[in-house]
Amino acid sequence: HKGPVFANFVLADEINRATPKTQSALLEAMQEHTVTVGNTTYRLKEPFMVLATQNPIENEGTYPLPEAQLDRFLFKIQVDFPTLEELKEIMNITVTNQTVALQPVLTGDDIINARVAIKDIPMADAVTDYALRIVVATHPETPDADDYVKRYVACGASPRAGQAIFQSAKAKALLEGRYNVSFDDVRAVAFPALRHRIIPGFEAMADGIKVDEIIANIIASVPMG
């Protein structure tokens, strides 16, 4: 029987409550876009995307997410507490009989075509080098790593971080009607692209240093030229 993973969009609510076996199965779906049962492998329909929420407070009854699985997510987005107006909207939807009429805005083919178009967005060599220098600067073992990174970072971002920055910076430019990627595009996507790919060290936890502070320091220290 095909389960809920056979969909274009899969929402894994509180993914850190899933067992390691479930997370392992989801990892195959995210990386290979396939599901294997016994000796049979099923291909998932494209486009296939996974969105997940994670409870950042509770640890009881949760399982740490493997770094390999976290790395498959394009972005990690911090969701702030709702504003007063947003809370009102939540109440209107959840505690009244008000219904929400959803209107489709894109088809699956639209998303696939957009992915193809994004790859054609050019990046100047200077912007490309800048994005890659940011990724390299997350690694404390590299010769050019600054003292802040050497002190507070245990493990830097993977090459997928570079792919995430390139893809999302190109997407941002395209959504804004531009056909070239700027330094500002790279800086704008660096935080969500790196947030879950940098592993803070013990000193960072002891000093209360957040990952976003590390990323901000890296962006400030890497020259554009």
CSV table of N, CA and C in Angstrom, one decimal, residues 8 35 54 59 96 98 197 206 221:
chain,number,residue,atom,x,y,z
A,8,ASN,N,3.5,14.9,-4.1
A,8,ASN,CA,4.4,16.0,-4.6
A,8,ASN,C,5.0,16.7,-3.4
A,35,VAL,N,11.3,4.8,-3.2
A,35,VAL,CA,11.0,4.1,-1.9
A,35,VAL,C,11.2,2.6,-2.2
A,54,GLN,N,10.3,21.1,13.2
A,54,GLN,CA,11.1,20.5,14.3
A,54,GLN,C,10.8,21.3,15.5
A,59,ASN,N,13.0,17.9,24.2
A,59,ASN,CA,13.9,16.8,23.8
A,59,ASN,C,13.4,15.4,24.2
A,96,THR,N,-13.2,28.9,14.6
A,96,THR,CA,-14.5,29.3,14.1
A,96,THR,C,-14.9,28.4,12.9
A,98,GLN,N,-15.2,29.3,10.0
A,98,GLN,CA,-14.7,29.9,8.7
A,98,GLN,C,-13.9,28.9,7.9
A,197,ARG,N,23.7,23.4,8.5
A,197,ARG,CA,24.9,22.7,7.9
A,197,ARG,C,26.2,23.0,8.7
A,206,ALA,N,28.8,26.7,25.2
A,206,ALA,CA,29.2,27.2,26.6
A,206,ALA,C,29.1,28.7,26.6
A,221,SER,N,33.3,38.8,7.4
A,221,SER,CA,34.7,38.6,7.3
A,221,SER,C,35.2,38.2,5.9
